[in-house]
mmCIF file of C-alpha atoms (C1' of nucleotides) in Angstrom:
data_model
loop_
_atom_site.group_PDB
_atom_site.id
_atom_site.type_symbol
_atom_site.label_atom_id
_atom_site.label_comp_id
_atom_site.label_asym_id
_atom_site.label_seq_id
_atom_site.Cartn_x
_atom_site.Cartn_y
_atom_site.Cartn_z
ATOM 1 C CA UNK M 59 -25.632 61.541 -0.962
ATOM 2 C CA UNK M 60 -23.382 59.405 1.195
ATOM 3 C CA UNK M 61 -21.447 57.026 -0.941
ATOM 4 C CA UNK M 62 -18.908 56.008 1.657
ATOM 5 C CA UNK M 63 -21.307 53.396 2.986
ATOM 6 C CA UNK M 64 -20.656 51.427 -0.170
ATOM 7 C CA UNK M 65 -16.923 51.537 0.353
ATOM 8 C CA UNK M 66 -14.266 53.626 -1.297
ATOM 9 C CA UNK M 67 -14.420 52.164 -4.768
ATOM 10 C CA UNK M 68 -15.719 48.643 -4.892
ATOM 11 C CA UNK M 69 -14.239 45.824 -2.836
ATOM 12 C CA UNK M 70 -16.360 46.580 0.218
ATOM 13 C CA UNK M 71 -19.566 46.725 -1.725
ATOM 14 C CA UNK M 72 -18.394 43.477 -3.286
ATOM 15 C CA UNK M 73 -18.343 41.895 0.163
ATOM 16 C CA UNK M 74 -21.711 43.428 0.899
ATOM 17 C CA UNK M 75 -23.051 41.700 -2.180
ATOM 18 C CA UNK M 76 -22.486 38.338 -0.548
ATOM 19 C CA UNK M 77 -25.093 39.269 2.031
ATOM 20 C CA UNK M 78 -27.431 40.645 -0.595
ATOM 21 C CA UNK M 79 -27.117 37.308 -2.319
ATOM 22 C CA UNK M 80 -28.512 35.774 0.817
ATOM 23 C CA UNK M 81 -31.286 38.230 1.572
ATOM 24 C CA UNK M 82 -31.982 38.985 -2.064
ATOM 25 C CA UNK M 83 -32.464 35.467 -3.291
ATOM 26 C CA UNK M 84 -35.810 34.122 -4.270
ATOM 27 C CA UNK M 85 -37.164 33.154 -0.847
ATOM 28 C CA UNK M 86 -34.990 34.303 2.057
ATOM 29 C CA UNK M 87 -36.734 37.593 2.618
ATOM 30 C CA UNK M 88 -40.150 35.991 2.890
ATOM 31 C CA UNK M 89 -38.824 33.385 5.293
ATOM 32 C CA UNK M 90 -37.262 36.093 7.439
ATOM 33 C CA UNK M 91 -40.472 38.107 7.362
ATOM 34 C CA UNK M 92 -42.571 35.143 8.471
ATOM 35 C CA UNK M 93 -40.162 34.110 11.204
ATOM 36 C CA UNK M 94 -40.242 37.723 12.362
ATOM 37 C CA UNK M 95 -43.830 37.108 13.380
ATOM 38 C CA UNK M 96 -42.928 34.148 15.566
ATOM 39 C CA UNK M 97 -41.221 30.770 15.668
ATOM 40 C CA UNK M 98 -42.668 28.437 13.061
ATOM 41 C CA UNK M 99 -42.465 24.860 11.903
ATOM 42 C CA UNK M 100 -41.319 23.640 8.503
ATOM 43 C CA UNK M 101 -44.753 22.784 7.183
ATOM 44 C CA UNK M 102 -46.170 26.031 8.501
ATOM 45 C CA UNK M 103 -43.627 28.001 6.485
ATOM 46 C CA UNK M 104 -44.248 25.890 3.412
ATOM 47 C CA UNK M 105 -47.974 26.527 3.648
ATOM 48 C CA UNK M 106 -47.552 30.284 4.064
ATOM 49 C CA UNK M 107 -45.040 30.844 1.264
ATOM 50 C CA UNK M 108 -46.960 30.498 -1.935
ATOM 51 C CA UNK M 109 -45.168 28.587 -4.672
ATOM 52 C CA UNK M 110 -42.103 27.438 -2.752
ATOM 53 C CA UNK M 111 -41.052 23.839 -3.216
ATOM 54 C CA UNK M 112 -40.096 21.744 -0.241
ATOM 55 C CA UNK M 113 -36.606 21.524 -1.643
ATOM 56 C CA UNK M 114 -36.147 25.287 -1.874
ATOM 57 C CA UNK M 115 -37.507 25.842 1.609
ATOM 58 C CA UNK M 116 -34.937 23.398 2.932
ATOM 59 C CA UNK M 117 -32.118 24.989 0.956
ATOM 60 C CA UNK M 118 -33.138 28.486 2.015
ATOM 61 C CA UNK M 119 -33.425 27.563 5.687
ATOM 62 C CA UNK M 120 -30.045 25.801 5.634
ATOM 63 C CA UNK M 121 -28.404 28.869 4.155
ATOM 64 C CA UNK M 122 -29.950 31.192 6.695
ATOM 65 C CA UNK M 123 -29.005 28.820 9.481
ATOM 66 C CA UNK M 124 -25.434 28.613 8.267
ATOM 67 C CA UNK M 125 -25.170 32.395 8.282
ATOM 68 C CA UNK M 126 -26.483 32.602 11.818
ATOM 69 C CA UNK M 127 -29.717 34.295 10.798
ATOM 70 C CA UNK M 128 -32.137 31.569 11.861
ATOM 71 C CA UNK M 129 -31.931 28.800 14.428
ATOM 72 C CA UNK M 130 -33.166 25.270 13.884
ATOM 73 C CA UNK M 131 -34.472 23.311 16.852
ATOM 74 C CA UNK M 132 -35.167 19.599 16.505
ATOM 75 C CA UNK M 133 -37.415 17.812 18.986
ATOM 76 C CA UNK M 134 -36.606 14.105 18.988
ATOM 77 C CA UNK M 135 -40.189 12.883 18.859
ATOM 78 C CA UNK M 136 -42.308 10.905 16.465
ATOM 79 C CA UNK M 137 -43.453 12.393 14.210
ATOM 80 C CA UNK M 138 -40.485 14.796 13.972
ATOM 81 C CA UNK M 139 -40.979 18.364 15.124
ATOM 82 C CA UNK M 140 -38.570 21.068 13.916
ATOM 83 C CA UNK M 141 -38.947 24.713 14.791
ATOM 84 C CA UNK M 142 -37.307 27.683 13.141
ATOM 85 C CA UNK M 143 -36.870 31.164 14.547
ATOM 86 C CA UNK M 144 -34.840 34.300 13.963
ATOM 87 C CA UNK M 145 -31.614 34.810 15.877
ATOM 88 C CA UNK M 146 -30.982 38.267 17.360
ATOM 89 C CA UNK M 147 -28.810 38.973 14.321
ATOM 90 C CA UNK M 148 -31.657 37.823 12.085
ATOM 91 C CA UNK M 149 -33.962 40.280 13.801
ATOM 92 C CA UNK M 150 -31.616 43.180 13.066
ATOM 93 C CA UNK M 151 -31.392 42.044 9.457
ATOM 94 C CA UNK M 152 -35.140 42.161 9.217
ATOM 95 C CA UNK M 153 -35.105 45.721 10.478
ATOM 96 C CA UNK M 154 -32.540 46.711 7.868
ATOM 97 C CA UNK M 155 -34.443 44.936 5.118
ATOM 98 C CA UNK M 156 -37.556 46.844 6.054
ATOM 99 C CA UNK M 157 -36.114 50.030 4.593
ATOM 100 C CA UNK M 158 -35.757 48.380 1.220
ATOM 101 C CA UNK M 159 -39.145 46.686 1.373
ATOM 102 C CA UNK M 160 -40.799 49.978 2.235
ATOM 103 C CA UNK M 161 -39.004 51.641 -0.659
ATOM 104 C CA UNK M 162 -40.176 48.889 -2.986
ATOM 105 C CA UNK M 163 -43.775 49.162 -1.865
ATOM 106 C CA UNK M 164 -43.661 52.930 -2.106
ATOM 107 C CA UNK M 165 -42.293 52.925 -5.656
ATOM 108 C CA UNK M 166 -44.079 49.996 -7.246
ATOM 109 C CA UNK M 167 -46.442 52.217 -9.184
ATOM 110 C CA UNK M 168 -43.647 54.522 -10.275
ATOM 111 C CA UNK M 169 -41.603 51.574 -11.480
ATOM 112 C CA UNK M 170 -44.555 50.036 -13.291
ATOM 113 C CA UNK M 171 -45.116 53.371 -15.023
ATOM 114 C CA UNK M 172 -41.442 53.656 -15.956
ATOM 115 C CA UNK M 173 -41.477 50.144 -17.396
ATOM 116 C CA UNK M 174 -44.630 50.782 -19.384
ATOM 117 C CA UNK M 175 -43.176 53.959 -20.839
ATOM 118 C CA UNK M 176 -39.867 52.291 -21.634
ATOM 119 C CA UNK M 177 -41.573 49.349 -23.326
ATOM 120 C CA UNK M 178 -43.891 51.636 -25.286
ATOM 121 C CA UNK M 179 -40.939 53.652 -26.523
ATOM 122 C CA UNK M 180 -39.066 50.498 -27.466
ATOM 123 C CA UNK M 181 -42.083 49.287 -29.438
ATOM 124 C CA UNK M 182 -42.241 52.633 -31.225
ATOM 125 C CA UNK M 183 -38.628 52.402 -32.286
ATOM 126 C CA UNK M 184 -39.231 48.856 -33.428
ATOM 127 C CA UNK M 185 -42.127 50.051 -35.563
ATOM 128 C CA UNK M 186 -39.975 52.763 -37.161
ATOM 129 C CA UNK M 187 -37.337 50.250 -38.156
ATOM 130 C CA UNK M 188 -39.749 48.183 -40.233
ATOM 131 C CA UNK M 189 -41.143 51.220 -42.077
ATOM 132 C CA UNK K 162 -40.947 43.677 15.546
ATOM 133 C CA UNK K 163 -43.017 45.271 12.815
ATOM 134 C CA UNK K 164 -44.038 42.692 10.297
ATOM 135 C CA UNK K 165 -46.716 44.739 8.586
ATOM 136 C CA UNK K 166 -44.102 46.311 6.324
ATOM 137 C CA UNK K 167 -43.836 42.943 4.604
ATOM 138 C CA UNK K 168 -47.554 42.788 3.983
ATOM 139 C CA UNK K 169 -50.288 40.875 5.733
ATOM 140 C CA UNK K 170 -49.339 37.381 4.693
ATOM 141 C CA UNK K 171 -47.363 37.204 1.495
ATOM 142 C CA UNK K 172 -48.600 38.803 -1.717
ATOM 143 C CA UNK K 173 -47.157 42.211 -0.901
ATOM 144 C CA UNK K 174 -43.753 40.879 -0.008
ATOM 145 C CA UNK K 175 -44.026 38.947 -3.243
ATOM 146 C CA UNK K 176 -44.333 42.225 -5.129
ATOM 147 C CA UNK K 177 -41.496 43.655 -3.098
ATOM 148 C CA UNK K 178 -39.363 40.764 -4.229
ATOM 149 C CA UNK K 179 -39.545 42.039 -7.784
ATOM 150 C CA UNK K 180 -37.610 45.080 -6.678
ATOM 151 C CA UNK K 181 -35.185 43.021 -4.656
ATOM 152 C CA UNK K 182 -34.583 41.037 -7.804
ATOM 153 C CA UNK K 183 -33.465 44.264 -9.404
ATOM 154 C CA UNK K 184 -31.364 45.697 -6.602
ATOM 155 C CA UNK K 185 -30.240 42.320 -5.337
ATOM 156 C CA UNK K 186 -28.903 40.918 -8.570
ATOM 157 C CA UNK K 187 -25.255 40.447 -9.202
ATOM 158 C CA UNK K 188 -24.326 43.973 -10.278
ATOM 159 C CA UNK K 189 -27.115 46.520 -9.833
ATOM 160 C CA UNK K 190 -26.139 47.635 -6.382
ATOM 161 C CA UNK K 191 -22.575 48.384 -7.377
ATOM 162 C CA UNK K 192 -23.746 50.302 -10.428
ATOM 163 C CA UNK K 193 -26.115 52.353 -8.277
ATOM 164 C CA UNK K 194 -23.387 52.990 -5.740
ATOM 165 C CA UNK K 195 -20.958 54.219 -8.394
ATOM 166 C CA UNK K 196 -23.530 56.392 -10.131
ATOM 167 C CA UNK K 197 -24.330 57.819 -6.702
ATOM 168 C CA UNK K 198 -20.895 59.407 -6.776
ATOM 169 C CA UNK K 199 -21.546 61.157 -10.078
ATOM 170 C CA UNK K 200 -22.563 60.691 -13.699
ATOM 171 C CA UNK K 201 -20.302 58.216 -15.445
ATOM 172 C CA UNK K 202 -19.629 56.750 -18.860
ATOM 173 C CA UNK K 203 -19.979 53.117 -19.873
ATOM 174 C CA UNK K 204 -16.274 52.363 -19.984
ATOM 175 C CA UNK K 205 -15.725 54.157 -16.705
ATOM 176 C CA UNK K 206 -18.242 51.882 -14.986
ATOM 177 C CA UNK K 207 -16.768 48.815 -16.614
ATOM 178 C CA UNK K 208 -13.309 49.765 -15.372
ATOM 179 C CA UNK K 209 -14.497 50.384 -11.813
ATOM 180 C CA UNK K 210 -16.595 47.244 -11.387
ATOM 181 C CA UNK K 211 -14.166 44.410 -11.041
ATOM 182 C CA UNK K 212 -15.081 41.275 -12.952
ATOM 183 C CA UNK K 213 -18.139 42.531 -14.803
ATOM 184 C CA UNK K 214 -18.422 41.614 -18.470
ATOM 185 C CA UNK K 215 -19.472 44.180 -21.032
ATOM 186 C CA UNK K 216 -22.601 42.173 -21.666
ATOM 187 C CA UNK K 217 -23.694 42.160 -18.029
ATOM 188 C CA UNK K 218 -22.994 45.863 -17.631
ATOM 189 C CA UNK K 219 -25.234 46.531 -20.617
ATOM 190 C CA UNK K 220 -27.964 44.219 -19.338
ATOM 191 C CA UNK K 221 -27.800 45.715 -15.852
ATOM 192 C CA UNK K 222 -27.929 49.292 -17.107
ATOM 193 C CA UNK K 223 -30.856 48.504 -19.408
ATOM 194 C CA UNK K 224 -32.805 47.011 -16.549
ATOM 195 C CA UNK K 225 -32.148 49.954 -14.275
ATOM 196 C CA UNK K 226 -33.041 52.340 -17.074
ATOM 197 C CA UNK K 227 -36.282 50.502 -17.759
ATOM 198 C CA UNK K 228 -37.257 50.759 -14.106
ATOM 199 C CA UNK K 229 -36.593 54.483 -14.060
ATOM 200 C CA UNK K 230 -33.621 54.181 -11.732
ATOM 201 C CA UNK K 231 -30.922 55.431 -14.089
ATOM 202 C CA UNK K 232 -30.984 57.700 -17.130
ATOM 203 C CA UNK K 233 -29.035 57.090 -20.302
ATOM 204 C CA UNK K 234 -27.859 60.073 -22.322
ATOM 205 C CA UNK K 235 -26.403 59.554 -25.784
ATOM 206 C CA UNK K 236 -24.262 62.244 -27.411
ATOM 207 C CA UNK K 237 -24.319 61.792 -31.193
ATOM 208 C CA UNK K 238 -20.601 62.201 -31.738
ATOM 209 C CA UNK K 239 -17.795 60.053 -33.040
ATOM 210 C CA UNK K 240 -16.632 58.141 -31.134
ATOM 211 C CA UNK K 241 -19.918 57.622 -29.273
ATOM 212 C CA UNK K 242 -20.314 59.110 -25.826
ATOM 213 C CA UNK K 243 -22.977 57.724 -23.466
ATOM 214 C CA UNK K 244 -23.462 58.938 -19.936
ATOM 215 C CA UNK K 245 -25.371 57.288 -17.134
ATOM 216 C CA UNK K 246 -26.686 58.859 -13.968
ATOM 217 C CA UNK K 247 -29.152 58.191 -11.182
ATOM 218 C CA UNK K 248 -32.676 59.530 -11.448
ATOM 219 C CA UNK K 249 -34.206 61.137 -8.333
ATOM 220 C CA UNK K 250 -35.959 57.833 -7.698
ATOM 221 C CA UNK K 251 -32.634 56.048 -8.082
ATOM 222 C CA UNK K 252 -31.151 58.333 -5.454
ATOM 223 C CA UNK K 253 -33.860 57.414 -2.951
ATOM 224 C CA UNK K 254 -33.279 53.743 -3.708
ATOM 225 C CA UNK K 255 -29.638 54.185 -2.901
ATOM 226 C CA UNK K 256 -30.567 55.675 0.451
ATOM 227 C CA UNK K 257 -32.807 52.712 1.230
ATOM 228 C CA UNK K 258 -30.179 50.244 0.100
ATOM 229 C CA UNK K 259 -27.672 51.869 2.408
ATOM 230 C CA UNK K 260 -29.418 50.409 5.428
ATOM 231 C CA UNK K 261 -28.888 46.930 4.103
ATOM 232 C CA UNK K 262 -25.322 47.576 2.998
ATOM 233 C CA UNK K 263 -24.459 48.983 6.412
ATOM 234 C CA UNK K 264 -26.007 45.926 8.019
ATOM 235 C CA UNK K 265 -23.971 43.677 5.768
ATOM 236 C CA UNK K 266 -20.736 45.482 6.499
ATOM 237 C CA UNK K 267 -21.481 45.513 10.195
ATOM 238 C CA UNK K 268 -22.178 41.790 10.351
ATOM 239 C CA UNK K 269 -19.633 40.351 7.927
ATOM 240 C CA UNK K 270 -17.408 39.066 10.702
ATOM 241 C CA UNK K 271 -20.335 37.639 12.610
ATOM 242 C CA UNK K 272 -21.566 35.848 9.506
ATOM 243 C CA UNK K 273 -18.121 34.530 8.675
ATOM 244 C CA UNK K 274 -17.861 33.188 12.208
ATOM 245 C CA UNK K 275 -21.305 31.598 11.998
ATOM 246 C CA UNK K 276 -20.394 29.935 8.708
ATOM 247 C CA UNK K 277 -17.101 28.639 10.040
ATOM 248 C CA UNK K 278 -18.816 27.174 13.087
ATOM 249 C CA UNK K 279 -21.590 25.644 11.009
ATOM 250 C CA UNK K 280 -19.125 24.101 8.572
ATOM 251 C CA UNK K 281 -16.942 22.800 11.357
ATOM 252 C CA UNK K 282 -19.927 21.161 13.019
ATOM 253 C CA UNK K 283 -21.027 19.673 9.707
ATOM 254 C CA UNK K 284 -17.549 18.223 9.188
ATOM 255 C CA UNK K 285 -17.667 16.738 12.684
ATOM 256 C CA UNK K 286 -20.943 15.016 11.985
ATOM 257 C CA UNK K 287 -19.548 13.765 8.705
ATOM 258 C CA UNK K 288 -16.575 12.302 10.551
ATOM 259 C CA UNK K 289 -18.862 10.531 13.020
ATOM 260 C CA UNK K 290 -20.799 8.889 10.233
ATOM 261 C CA UNK K 291 -17.760 7.203 8.743
ATOM 262 C CA UNK K 292 -16.581 5.865 12.107
ATOM 263 C "C1'" DC X 65 -16.574 53.903 -27.644
ATOM 264 C "C1'" DG X 66 -20.669 51.556 -26.709
ATOM 265 C "C1'" DG X 67 -22.872 48.371 -27.590
ATOM 266 C "C1'" DG X 68 -25.907 44.009 -30.282
ATOM 267 C "C1'" DA X 69 -25.942 38.997 -31.447
ATOM 268 C "C1'" DT X 70 -24.721 34.465 -30.699
ATOM 269 C "C1'" DC X 71 -22.988 30.415 -28.519
ATOM 270 C "C1'" DC X 72 -21.794 27.807 -24.582
ATOM 271 C "C1'" DA X 73 -21.004 26.666 -19.510
ATOM 272 C "C1'" DA X 74 -22.579 27.024 -14.897
ATOM 273 C "C1'" DT X 75 -26.024 27.676 -11.755
ATOM 274 C "C1'" DT X 76 -30.808 27.545 -10.063
ATOM 275 C "C1'" DC X 77 -34.907 25.597 -9.354
ATOM 276 C "C1'" DG X 78 -39.179 22.506 -9.697
ATOM 277 C "C1'" DA X 79 -40.944 17.829 -9.870
ATOM 278 C "C1'" DT X 80 -40.652 13.468 -8.304
ATOM 279 C "C1'" DA X 81 -39.440 9.581 -5.517
ATOM 280 C "C1'" DC X 82 -37.840 7.794 -1.228
ATOM 281 C "C1'" DT X 83 -36.775 7.774 4.143
ATOM 282 C "C1'" DG X 84 -36.459 7.808 9.564
ATOM 283 C "C1'" DC F 72 -43.407 15.527 9.668
ATOM 284 C "C1'" DA F 73 -39.336 16.964 7.821
ATOM 285 C "C1'" DG F 74 -36.457 16.107 5.251
ATOM 286 C "C1'" DT F 75 -32.543 13.752 1.312
ATOM 287 C "C1'" DA F 76 -31.427 12.429 -3.485
ATOM 288 C "C1'" DT F 77 -31.721 12.755 -8.250
ATOM 289 C "C1'" DC F 78 -33.070 14.422 -12.784
ATOM 290 C "C1'" DG F 79 -34.169 17.673 -16.221
ATOM 291 C "C1'" DA F 80 -35.780 22.367 -17.568
ATOM 292 C "C1'" DA F 81 -35.029 27.111 -17.296
ATOM 293 C "C1'" DT F 82 -32.319 30.915 -16.179
ATOM 294 C "C1'" DT F 83 -27.959 33.346 -15.756
ATOM 295 C "C1'" DG F 84 -23.699 34.816 -17.094
ATOM 296 C "C1'" DG F 85 -19.103 34.749 -19.662
ATOM 297 C "C1'" DA F 86 -16.570 34.730 -24.100
ATOM 298 C "C1'" DT F 87 -16.374 36.006 -28.614
ATOM 299 C "C1'" DC F 88 -17.350 38.365 -32.851
ATOM 300 C "C1'" DC F 89 -19.195 42.154 -35.237
ATOM 301 C "C1'" DC F 90 -20.925 46.844 -36.208
ATOM 302 C "C1'" DG F 91 -21.724 52.156 -36.546
#
DNA sequence: CGGGATCCAATTCGATACTG
DNA sequence: CAGTATCGAATTGGATCCCG
């Protein structure tokens, strides 16, 4: 197991966490995934991401734009037309995130099982305490 | 660009987000990284993770344990001795997370630069508005 | 030593209303 | 259409105290 990728003892992985804050937040990954398909407009993204509020889509896109992961192109027409797409750096991020997404999909059942067992055991212990 | 790993249109990536919530939270990744080195005790982890409170270390470890990512071994001695280590599944998660951590480390400078440029441009626009 | 329980502050996020 | 602004609810996390 190669631990060095996380840094010697902490500080580096601490820096890495800043990026995980970005990609790991509630919506960024889905936005990146959808923009990986192709350039999309604001409303298009909002329609495709179930449950996101307009506010959070704006906040998420601004954050990704600030970090150089997506580009925002405004066409000065009426009504306004704004298009979002991944930067080259954003595309490489999507590739890296794929490893984690694949892991998640591949272990969902295992995790569900682990949770069920853990919760069952916790309930058992709870039952013992009241007896 | 392979988008299929994120699912057809949303629901799957939604499930995947549950796992990113786990690995992407404030401390899990660092805990996993440290346990990747070797089995460690509670206090050892607390000492090595800068800034973590005892409460959050407990909460983080419980969550990882519930998901079957770490094991918790209690030795019934006085004073108490509790050891944590990665499960086999936890080890594979660490491998997957490495891709993202490497990406983060490799793009920190680029992201910092993008942020600086974005902020500078925002400040410029702000200056224009007040003139 | 390894927590559990509680309280409090900060942050996050959704709903709503308004705008060029 | 694509936002901005504001408010309040919910969540998160730190500090503190206590216990076996």
